[in-house]
Amino acid sequence: FDDLNEWDFDTCFAFIRAIGDAYVEAYLPIVQRRKAQPYTTQQREFQEFRRGRYVEFNLVYDRGTLFGLQSGGRTESILMSLPPQVRWGYDWKAAPGSEEARLTEYFLQDRDWLGLDKAAH
C-alpha cells in the first residue's frame, strides 16, 4: 500500500474508495451471519495468537508504524490500531488435525497469490 504511487491522486483515491466500498459489501453479510456463533477457548486463544503476529508485523515491518515511532510521534496514537488483547507463545504449533492446523498449513504459508513471481520471470 505504501507503494501505491503509479497513478495520479484522483485515480488512487478512486481505487481505495472502491476497495472500501467492496469490503463493507463483502464483509457485512459474513458478520451478520456469524455474529452469534459460539466459539471455544481454543479458538479464542488462536485468534489472540494471530493478533499477536499482527502486532509483531506492525512493530517490525510496517513503514508507517516505524516512521511514527522513530520520528518521535505520539506513541498512543501510533499504536491505537493494535488489537486490545493478544497472545504470544514460543514456537507455537497448532494441534495436528485441528482447524487451526488446517488454517496454518494451507492459508498462512508463503504463497504467490497474485502470480506476480511468474510475471517477473
PDB file of C-alpha atoms in Angstrom, residues 1-6 12 15-16 61-64:
ATOM      1  CA  PHE A   1       0.000   0.000   0.000  1.00  0.00           C
ATOM      2  CA  ASP A   2       2.861   2.361   0.786  1.00  0.00           C
ATOM      3  CA  ASP A   3       3.982   1.956  -2.823  1.00  0.00           C
ATOM      4  CA  LEU A   4       0.669   2.917  -4.407  1.00  0.00           C
ATOM      5  CA  ASN A   5       2.135   5.798  -6.351  1.00  0.00           C
ATOM      6  CA  GLU A   6       1.871   4.851 -10.009  1.00  0.00           C
ATOM      7  CA  CYS A  12      -5.524   6.339  -6.343  1.00  0.00           C
ATOM      8  CA  PHE A  15      -9.160   2.815  -6.243  1.00  0.00           C
ATOM      9  CA  ILE A  16      -9.019   2.975  -2.440  1.00  0.00           C
ATOM     10  CA  TYR A  61       7.907  -4.155   9.343  1.00  0.00           C
ATOM     11  CA  ASP A  62       5.106  -1.617   8.890  1.00  0.00           C
ATOM     12  CA  ARG A  63       6.649   1.553   7.455  1.00  0.00           C
ATOM     13  CA  GLY A  64       4.004   3.871   8.865  1.00  0.00           C
TER      14      GLY A  64
END
